[in-house]
Amino acid sequence: MHNNWIAGEWIGASNSQNNLNPSDLDDVVGQYVRASEADVQDAIAAAHAAWPSWSLGTPQQRFDALDRIGAEILARKDELGELLAREEGKTLPEAIGEAARAGQIFKFFAGEALRIVGDIQASVRPGVQVEVTREPIGVVGIITPWNFPIAIPAWKIAPALAYGNCVVFKPADLVPGSAWALADIISRSGLPAGVFNLVMGRGSVVGAALIADPRVDAITFTGSVETGRQILQQTAALQKKAQLELGGKNPLIVLDDADLETALNCAIQGAFYSTGQRCTASSRIIVERGIYDQFTQTLAERTKALRVGHALAPETQIGPVSDESQLQQNLEYVAIGKAEGARLLCGGERLQAAGNGYYFSPAVFADATNDMRISREEIFGPVASVIPADDYEHAVALANDTEFGLSSGICTQSLKHATHFKRASQAGMVMVNVATAGVDYHVPFGGRKGSSHGPREQGRYAQEFFTVVKTAYTLA
């Protein structure tokens, strides 16, 4: 039994769940407790009690703890990657890469703990000194999704601790294993009791309690648009700081002058790797008419050749879908796309031969339009819509015609168009001849419009959410 970590102790619960491997439903990854509302209250109380001392601790204390965490993650990245692949379904190389990224994030924010700076400014009044400093918020509730079960927790937990906050962490109920392994590493890092707490369980119980409790000063959430909007309404009523990373319907523009091989690699990696279960996935591929037929035909051929299989198998390129509900959603959207008149070139079926798991063949729709549901709604699976564009200006208009604005990309050899698109794209992250999915850990992450709310995540910009600014005046 894997228990919650509350106030420096492993705490059991009366309720638990089996964590199943989506590659093989007969494989039970482990048994994990589900917290009650009382458990959440205990975790919040522990964080609230620990914060006054921790917030005034030295940067060296924070550096040491975060550096130890990062070092152990990196030393165990293969082991953690295998666990991640078993419980979430990423291929083993992707999973090991995600584990390594989590370690790098903790190492980065260990350094940031030593680089919290302020300003000393001259006052407009004689004899008065002005200091502008950053201080921790307090207790931060962290709610993370299932698709990146160790990297996303890392890029929220690490800055929260680096800037002197205390944490109550609720991972996705579908993938508690990676979160528990991370908490186990954190438990040995030297953090005082109560500074970090893990409460696994349902969002309706754990998440709701975190959001409603006045002792929690801020909520950072990554997940669905619907849930995020509900959280925003609740936190606004409580005047609680909120950071939301939600959905995406990301465009990849392919112009007539693009290097075809580069464009195909960007499309396939962006749309289908990680089984398309990324908010940055390029699910709308907008192609100029001059190369439209050649590109779509070759894309379909390359997609059909992708090897779908067990996440741990060395030959696998695309792992299983996360669970039954996501598989059914993928199938429903394939039916919707056909009914809307898009032309299914390949895939879109459940694969039975691959094993006892949630296997789905990556799908490519051609002749889609930007007003189709498959082009407007986030499917969160390996389903790509290819949309024709008359010219560059038309392609940009199509790319921006969405309620989302997380990531966008363009494949072109034109410096003029690349430069213009970086400015004209209504997205928080823009890629030129690079897949829309896949970002660095030391620079800002986040979007615009319906994709994000609040300050950016990752890199030095994380301080905007995890700290508050104080201005102090002193009569000299």
Coordinates of C-alpha atoms in Angstrom, one line a residue:
M1 CA 0.0 0.0 0.0
H2 CA 1.3 3.5 -1.0
N3 CA 0.2 6.1 1.6
N4 CA -0.1 9.8 1.6
W5 CA 2.7 12.0 3.0
I6 CA 1.3 14.4 5.6
A7 CA 3.2 16.4 8.2
G8 CA 6.4 14.4 7.7
E9 CA 4.7 10.9 8.0
W10 CA 3.2 8.3 5.7
I11 CA -0.5 8.3 6.5
G12 CA -2.9 5.5 5.4
A13 CA -6.6 5.8 4.4
S14 CA -9.6 3.6 4.5
N15 CA -10.1 3.9 0.7
S16 CA -7.6 2.8 -2.0
Q17 CA -7.3 2.0 -5.7
N18 CA -5.4 -0.3 -8.0
N19 CA -3.1 1.6 -10.5
L20 CA -3.5 -0.3 -13.8
N21 CA -1.1 -0.4 -16.8
P22 CA -2.9 0.8 -19.9
S23 CA -0.5 -1.3 -22.0
D24 CA -1.6 -4.5 -20.2
L25 CA -4.7 -4.3 -17.9
D26 CA -3.6 -7.4 -16.1
D27 CA -0.6 -5.6 -14.8
V28 CA -1.3 -3.8 -11.5
V29 CA 1.4 -1.1 -11.0
G30 CA 0.5 -0.7 -7.3
Q31 CA -2.2 0.1 -4.8
Y32 CA -2.5 3.7 -3.7
V33 CA -4.6 5.2 -1.0
R34 CA -7.3 7.9 -1.6
A35 CA -7.4 10.7 0.8
S36 CA -10.5 11.8 2.7
E37 CA -11.5 15.4 3.3
A38 CA -10.1 15.0 6.8
D39 CA -6.7 13.9 5.4
V40 CA -6.7 17.0 3.2
Q41 CA -7.5 19.2 6.2
D42 CA -4.6 17.6 8.1
A43 CA -2.2 18.3 5.2
I44 CA -3.3 21.9 4.9
A45 CA -2.9 22.4 8.7
A46 CA 0.6 20.9 8.5
A47 CA 1.6 23.2 5.7
H48 CA 0.0 26.3 7.4
A49 CA 2.0 25.5 10.6
A50 CA 5.3 25.0 8.8
W51 CA 5.1 28.1 6.6
P52 CA 6.2 30.8 9.1
S53 CA 9.5 29.1 9.8
W54 CA 10.1 27.8 6.3
S55 CA 9.4 31.1 4.6
L56 CA 12.1 32.8 6.7
G57 CA 14.6 30.1 6.2
T58 CA 17.9 30.6 4.3
P59 CA 18.3 30.2 0.5
Q60 CA 21.0 27.7 1.2
Q61 CA 18.5 25.4 3.0
R62 CA 16.2 25.5 0.0
F63 CA 19.0 25.0 -2.4
D64 CA 20.3 21.9 -0.5
A65 CA 16.9 20.3 -0.4
L66 CA 16.0 20.9 -4.1
D67 CA 19.5 19.9 -5.2
R68 CA 19.2 16.6 -3.4
I69 CA 15.8 15.9 -4.9
G70 CA 17.1 16.7 -8.4
A71 CA 20.2 14.5 -8.0
E72 CA 18.2 11.5 -6.8
I73 CA 15.7 11.8 -9.7
L74 CA 18.5 12.0 -12.2
A75 CA 20.3 9.0 -10.6
R76 CA 17.1 7.0 -10.8
K77 CA 15.7 8.3 -14.1
D78 CA 15.6 4.8 -15.8
E79 CA 13.7 3.3 -12.9
L80 CA 11.3 6.2 -12.6
G81 CA 10.8 6.2 -16.4
E82 CA 9.8 2.5 -16.4
L83 CA 7.3 3.2 -13.6
L84 CA 5.9 6.2 -15.6
A85 CA 5.6 4.2 -18.8
R86 CA 3.8 1.4 -17.0
E87 CA 1.2 3.6 -15.4
E88 CA 0.7 6.3 -18.1
G89 CA 1.5 4.6 -21.3
K90 CA 4.3 6.8 -22.7
T91 CA 7.0 4.9 -24.6
L92 CA 10.0 4.0 -22.4
P93 CA 12.4 6.6 -24.0
E94 CA 9.8 9.3 -23.6
A95 CA 9.2 8.4 -20.0
I96 CA 12.8 8.3 -19.1
G97 CA 13.2 11.7 -20.8
E98 CA 10.4 13.1 -18.7
A99 CA 11.9 11.7 -15.5
A100 CA 15.2 13.3 -16.4
R101 CA 13.5 16.6 -17.1
A102 CA 11.9 16.5 -13.7
G103 CA 15.4 16.2 -12.1
Q104 CA 16.7 19.1 -14.2
I105 CA 13.8 21.2 -13.1
F106 CA 14.6 20.7 -9.4
K107 CA 18.3 21.4 -10.1
F108 CA 17.4 24.6 -12.0
F109 CA 15.1 25.9 -9.1
A110 CA 17.8 25.0 -6.6
G111 CA 19.9 27.6 -8.3
E112 CA 16.9 30.0 -8.4
A113 CA 16.6 29.8 -4.7
L114 CA 19.9 31.6 -4.5
R115 CA 19.0 34.2 -7.0
I116 CA 15.9 35.9 -5.5
V117 CA 16.7 39.5 -6.0
G118 CA 15.0 42.9 -5.1
D119 CA 15.6 46.6 -5.8
I120 CA 16.8 49.5 -3.7
Q121 CA 15.5 52.7 -5.3
A122 CA 15.8 56.4 -4.5
S123 CA 12.6 57.9 -3.0
V124 CA 11.1 61.1 -4.3
R125 CA 11.3 62.3 -0.7
P126 CA 14.6 63.2 0.9
G127 CA 16.0 60.9 3.5
V128 CA 13.7 58.0 2.6
Q129 CA 15.0 54.6 1.3
V130 CA 12.8 52.3 -0.8
E131 CA 13.2 48.6 -0.9
V132 CA 11.3 46.3 -3.3
T133 CA 11.5 42.6 -2.4
R134 CA 9.8 39.3 -3.3
E135 CA 8.3 37.1 -0.6
P136 CA 6.6 33.7 -0.7
I137 CA 2.8 33.6 -1.0
G138 CA 2.2 31.0 1.8
V139 CA 0.5 27.6 1.3
V140 CA 0.2 26.5 -2.4
G141 CA -2.3 23.9 -3.5
I142 CA -0.9 22.0 -6.6
I143 CA -3.3 20.0 -8.8
T144 CA -1.7 18.2 -11.7
P145 CA -2.9 16.1 -14.8
W146 CA -2.3 12.6 -15.8
N147 CA -0.4 13.1 -19.1
F148 CA 2.9 14.3 -17.6
P149 CA 2.8 12.6 -14.1
I150 CA 6.3 13.6 -12.9
A151 CA 7.4 16.6 -15.1
I152 CA 4.4 18.8 -14.4
P153 CA 4.4 18.2 -10.7
A154 CA 8.1 19.0 -10.7
W155 CA 7.7 22.3 -12.5
K156 CA 5.1 23.4 -9.9
I157 CA 6.6 21.9 -6.7
A158 CA 10.2 23.0 -7.3
P159 CA 9.5 26.7 -7.7
A160 CA 6.9 26.7 -4.9
L161 CA 9.6 25.4 -2.5
A162 CA 12.4 27.4 -4.0
Y163 CA 10.6 30.7 -3.3
G164 CA 9.8 29.7 0.3
N165 CA 6.2 28.4 0.0
C166 CA 4.7 25.2 1.6
V167 CA 2.9 22.7 -0.6
V168 CA -0.1 20.5 -0.6
F169 CA 0.1 18.3 -3.8
K170 CA -2.8 16.5 -5.4
P171 CA -1.8 14.4 -8.4
A172 CA -4.2 13.0 -11.0
D173 CA -6.2 10.1 -9.6
L174 CA -5.4 8.1 -12.8
V175 CA -1.6 8.1 -12.2
P176 CA -0.6 8.2 -8.6
G177 CA 2.5 6.1 -9.0
S178 CA 4.9 8.7 -10.4
A179 CA 3.6 11.3 -7.9
W180 CA 4.2 8.9 -5.0
A181 CA 7.7 8.1 -6.2
L182 CA 8.5 11.8 -6.4
A183 CA 7.0 12.4 -2.9
D184 CA 9.1 9.5 -1.6
I185 CA 12.3 11.2 -2.9
I186 CA 11.1 14.6 -1.5
S187 CA 10.5 12.9 1.9
R188 CA 14.3 12.2 2.2
S189 CA 15.5 15.7 1.1
G190 CA 15.7 17.3 4.5
L191 CA 12.6 19.5 4.2
P192 CA 11.0 20.2 7.6
A193 CA 7.8 18.3 8.4
G194 CA 4.7 20.0 6.8
V195 CA 6.6 21.9 4.1
F196 CA 5.6 19.4 1.5
N197 CA 2.5 17.1 1.6
L198 CA 1.1 14.6 -0.8
V199 CA -2.7 13.8 -0.8
M200 CA -3.8 11.4 -3.5
G201 CA -7.4 11.0 -4.4
R202 CA -10.4 12.2 -6.3
G203 CA -10.6 15.8 -7.5
S204 CA -14.2 16.1 -6.1
V205 CA -12.8 15.4 -2.6
V206 CA -9.1 16.5 -2.5
G207 CA -9.2 19.3 -5.1
A208 CA -12.4 20.7 -3.8
A209 CA -11.1 20.9 -0.2
L210 CA -7.9 22.6 -1.3
I211 CA -9.7 25.2 -3.3
A212 CA -12.2 26.0 -0.6
D213 CA -9.9 26.2 2.4
P214 CA -8.9 29.8 3.3
R215 CA -5.5 28.6 4.6
V216 CA -4.5 27.8 1.1
D217 CA -3.3 31.0 -0.4
A218 CA -2.9 30.0 -4.1
I219 CA -3.9 27.2 -6.5
T220 CA -1.9 26.1 -9.5
F221 CA -3.8 23.8 -11.8
T222 CA -3.1 22.0 -15.1
G223 CA -6.0 20.1 -16.6
S224 CA -9.3 20.4 -18.5
V225 CA -10.8 23.7 -19.6
E226 CA -14.1 22.9 -17.8
T227 CA -12.5 22.2 -14.5
G228 CA -10.1 25.1 -14.8
R229 CA -13.0 27.6 -15.4
Q230 CA -14.7 26.2 -12.3
I231 CA -11.6 26.7 -10.3
L232 CA -11.2 30.2 -11.5
Q233 CA -14.7 31.1 -10.4
Q234 CA -14.2 29.6 -7.0
T235 CA -10.8 31.2 -6.4
A236 CA -11.9 34.6 -7.6
A237 CA -14.7 34.6 -5.1
L238 CA -12.2 33.8 -2.3
Q239 CA -9.6 36.3 -3.7
K240 CA -7.2 33.5 -4.0
K241 CA -4.3 33.6 -6.5
A242 CA -4.8 31.1 -9.3
Q243 CA -2.6 29.8 -12.1
L244 CA -4.3 27.7 -14.8
E245 CA -2.9 25.8 -17.8
L246 CA -5.7 24.3 -19.8
G247 CA -6.4 23.1 -23.3
G248 CA -4.9 23.7 -26.8
K249 CA -5.9 23.2 -30.4
N250 CA -2.5 24.0 -31.8
P251 CA -1.8 24.8 -35.4
L252 CA 1.2 23.8 -37.5
I253 CA 1.4 25.7 -40.7
V254 CA 3.3 24.1 -43.6
L255 CA 4.0 26.5 -46.5
D256 CA 4.8 25.6 -50.1
D257 CA 8.5 26.4 -49.6
A258 CA 8.9 24.1 -46.5
D259 CA 11.5 21.4 -46.4
L260 CA 9.1 18.4 -46.7
E261 CA 11.1 16.1 -44.5
T262 CA 11.3 18.7 -41.7
A263 CA 7.6 19.4 -42.0
L264 CA 6.6 15.7 -41.9
N265 CA 8.8 15.2 -38.8
C266 CA 7.2 18.2 -37.1
A267 CA 3.7 17.0 -37.9
I268 CA 4.2 13.4 -36.8
Q269 CA 6.1 14.2 -33.6
G270 CA 3.8 17.0 -32.7
A271 CA 0.5 15.3 -33.4
F272 CA 1.1 11.7 -32.5
Y273 CA 4.0 11.2 -30.0
S274 CA 3.0 10.8 -26.4
T275 CA -0.1 9.3 -28.1
G276 CA -1.2 12.8 -28.8
Q277 CA -2.0 13.3 -25.2
R278 CA -0.3 16.7 -24.9
C279 CA -1.9 20.1 -24.6
T280 CA 0.8 21.3 -27.0
A281 CA 0.0 18.7 -29.7
S282 CA -0.3 20.0 -33.2
S283 CA -3.8 18.7 -33.9
R284 CA -4.5 21.2 -36.7
I285 CA -2.1 20.9 -39.7
I286 CA -2.6 23.8 -42.1
V287 CA -1.0 23.2 -45.5
E288 CA -0.7 25.5 -48.5
R289 CA -2.5 24.1 -51.5
G290 CA 0.7 23.9 -53.6
I291 CA 2.0 20.9 -51.7
Y292 CA -1.3 19.9 -50.0
D293 CA -1.9 16.6 -51.9
Q294 CA 1.8 15.5 -51.7
F295 CA 2.0 16.4 -48.0
T296 CA -1.2 14.7 -46.9
Q297 CA -0.5 11.5 -48.9
T298 CA 3.0 11.2 -47.4
L299 CA 1.8 12.1 -43.9
A300 CA -0.8 9.3 -44.1
E301 CA 1.8 6.8 -45.3
R302 CA 4.2 7.7 -42.5
T303 CA 1.4 7.6 -39.9
K304 CA 0.3 4.2 -41.0
A305 CA 3.9 3.0 -40.6
L306 CA 4.1 4.1 -36.9
R307 CA 4.4 1.1 -34.6
V308 CA 1.7 1.1 -31.9
G309 CA 2.3 -1.2 -28.9
H310 CA 3.3 -1.9 -25.3
A311 CA 5.0 1.2 -23.8
L312 CA 8.0 -0.9 -22.6
A313 CA 8.6 -2.7 -25.9
P314 CA 11.7 -1.3 -27.6
E315 CA 10.1 -1.2 -31.1
T316 CA 7.1 0.8 -29.9
Q317 CA 6.7 4.4 -31.2
I318 CA 3.2 5.1 -30.0
G319 CA 2.0 3.7 -26.7
P320 CA -1.6 3.0 -25.5
V321 CA -4.2 5.6 -24.7
S322 CA -4.4 6.4 -21.0
D323 CA -7.7 4.7 -20.2
E324 CA -11.1 3.5 -21.4
S325 CA -12.8 6.9 -21.3
Q326 CA -10.0 8.6 -23.4
L327 CA -10.1 5.7 -25.9
Q328 CA -13.9 6.1 -26.3
Q329 CA -13.5 9.9 -26.7
N330 CA -11.0 9.3 -29.5
L331 CA -13.4 6.9 -31.3
E332 CA -16.3 9.3 -30.9
Y333 CA -14.3 12.2 -32.5
V334 CA -13.3 9.9 -35.4
A335 CA -17.0 9.3 -36.0
I336 CA -17.7 13.0 -35.7
G337 CA -15.1 13.9 -38.2
K338 CA -16.5 11.4 -40.7
A339 CA -20.0 12.8 -40.2
E340 CA -18.7 16.3 -40.7
G341 CA -17.4 15.4 -44.1
A342 CA -13.6 15.2 -43.4
R343 CA -11.8 12.4 -45.3
L344 CA -10.2 9.8 -43.0
L345 CA -6.9 8.8 -44.6
C346 CA -5.8 6.3 -42.0
G347 CA -6.2 5.1 -38.5
G348 CA -8.9 5.9 -36.0
E349 CA -9.6 2.4 -34.8
R350 CA -9.1 0.4 -31.6
L351 CA -6.3 -2.1 -32.1
Q352 CA -7.0 -5.5 -30.6
A353 CA -4.0 -7.4 -31.8
A354 CA -1.5 -5.2 -29.9
G355 CA -2.4 -6.8 -26.5
N356 CA -4.8 -6.4 -23.6
G357 CA -4.6 -2.6 -23.5
Y358 CA -6.1 0.6 -24.7
Y359 CA -4.5 0.7 -28.2
F360 CA -5.6 3.2 -30.9
S361 CA -4.3 3.7 -34.4
P362 CA -3.2 7.3 -35.1
A363 CA -5.7 9.0 -37.4
V364 CA -5.2 11.6 -40.1
F365 CA -8.2 13.5 -41.6
A366 CA -7.8 15.4 -44.9
D367 CA -10.0 18.1 -46.4
A368 CA -11.0 19.3 -43.0
T369 CA -12.3 22.8 -42.4
N370 CA -11.6 25.1 -39.5
D371 CA -15.2 25.2 -38.4
M372 CA -15.5 21.4 -37.9
R373 CA -15.6 20.1 -34.3
I374 CA -12.5 18.0 -35.0
S375 CA -10.7 21.2 -35.8
R376 CA -12.0 23.3 -32.9
E377 CA -12.3 21.0 -29.9
E378 CA -9.4 19.4 -28.1
I379 CA -9.5 15.6 -28.6
F380 CA -6.4 14.9 -26.6
G381 CA -5.5 11.9 -28.6
P382 CA -3.5 11.0 -31.8
V383 CA -6.0 12.6 -34.2
A384 CA -4.8 15.2 -36.7
S385 CA -6.9 17.4 -39.0
V386 CA -5.2 18.6 -42.2
I387 CA -6.7 21.9 -43.5
P388 CA -5.9 23.5 -46.8
A389 CA -4.9 27.1 -47.0
D390 CA -4.8 29.4 -50.0
D391 CA -1.7 31.3 -49.1
Y392 CA 0.4 32.5 -46.1
E393 CA -2.1 35.1 -45.0
H394 CA -5.0 32.6 -45.1
A395 CA -2.9 30.1 -43.1
V396 CA -2.2 32.6 -40.4
A397 CA -5.9 33.6 -40.2
L398 CA -6.9 29.9 -39.8
A399 CA -4.2 29.3 -37.2
N400 CA -5.5 32.2 -35.1
D401 CA -9.1 31.3 -35.5
T402 CA -9.4 29.3 -32.3
E403 CA -10.5 29.9 -28.7
F404 CA -7.1 28.5 -27.6
G405 CA -3.6 30.0 -27.8
L406 CA -1.0 27.7 -26.2
S407 CA 1.4 26.7 -29.0
S408 CA 1.8 27.2 -32.7
G409 CA 4.3 26.3 -35.4
I410 CA 5.3 27.0 -38.9
C411 CA 7.5 25.1 -41.4
T412 CA 9.0 27.4 -44.0
Q413 CA 12.4 28.4 -45.5
S414 CA 11.2 32.0 -45.7
L415 CA 12.9 34.3 -43.2
K416 CA 10.2 36.9 -44.0
H417 CA 7.3 34.6 -43.2
A418 CA 9.0 33.0 -40.1
T419 CA 9.7 36.4 -38.6
H420 CA 6.2 37.7 -39.3
F421 CA 4.6 34.6 -37.9
K422 CA 6.5 34.8 -34.6
R423 CA 4.8 38.2 -34.1
A424 CA 1.4 37.5 -35.7
S425 CA 0.7 34.2 -34.0
Q426 CA -1.8 34.5 -31.1
A427 CA -0.1 31.8 -29.0
G428 CA 2.1 31.9 -26.0
M429 CA 4.8 29.7 -27.6
V430 CA 5.8 29.8 -31.3
M431 CA 7.9 27.2 -33.1
V432 CA 9.7 27.6 -36.4
N433 CA 10.6 24.3 -38.1
V434 CA 10.2 22.6 -34.7
A435 CA 7.3 20.5 -33.5
T436 CA 4.8 22.4 -31.4
A437 CA 5.1 19.8 -28.6
G438 CA 8.3 19.8 -26.7
V439 CA 9.7 22.7 -24.7
D440 CA 12.7 23.6 -22.6
Y441 CA 12.5 23.6 -18.8
H442 CA 14.4 26.9 -18.1
V443 CA 12.1 29.3 -20.2
P444 CA 8.5 30.4 -19.7
F445 CA 5.6 28.0 -20.5
G446 CA 2.1 29.1 -21.1
G447 CA -0.5 30.4 -23.5
R448 CA -3.1 33.0 -24.3
K449 CA -6.9 33.2 -24.7
G450 CA -8.6 30.0 -23.4
S451 CA -5.4 28.1 -22.9
S452 CA -4.0 29.8 -19.8
H453 CA -4.7 32.2 -16.9
G454 CA -2.3 33.9 -14.6
P455 CA 1.5 34.2 -14.7
R456 CA 3.7 31.8 -16.8
E457 CA 5.2 28.6 -15.5
Q458 CA 8.8 27.4 -15.6
G459 CA 12.0 29.4 -15.8
R460 CA 12.6 32.6 -13.9
Y461 CA 9.1 33.8 -14.8
A462 CA 7.7 31.3 -12.3
Q463 CA 8.5 33.8 -9.5
E464 CA 5.6 36.0 -10.7
F465 CA 3.1 33.4 -9.4
F466 CA 5.0 31.9 -6.4
T467 CA 6.0 35.2 -4.9
V468 CA 4.4 38.5 -3.9
V469 CA 6.0 41.9 -4.1
K470 CA 6.6 44.1 -1.0
T471 CA 7.6 47.7 -1.0
A472 CA 9.2 49.0 2.2
Y473 CA 10.1 52.6 3.1
T474 CA 12.7 53.5 5.7
L475 CA 13.6 57.0 7.0
A476 CA 17.3 57.1 7.0

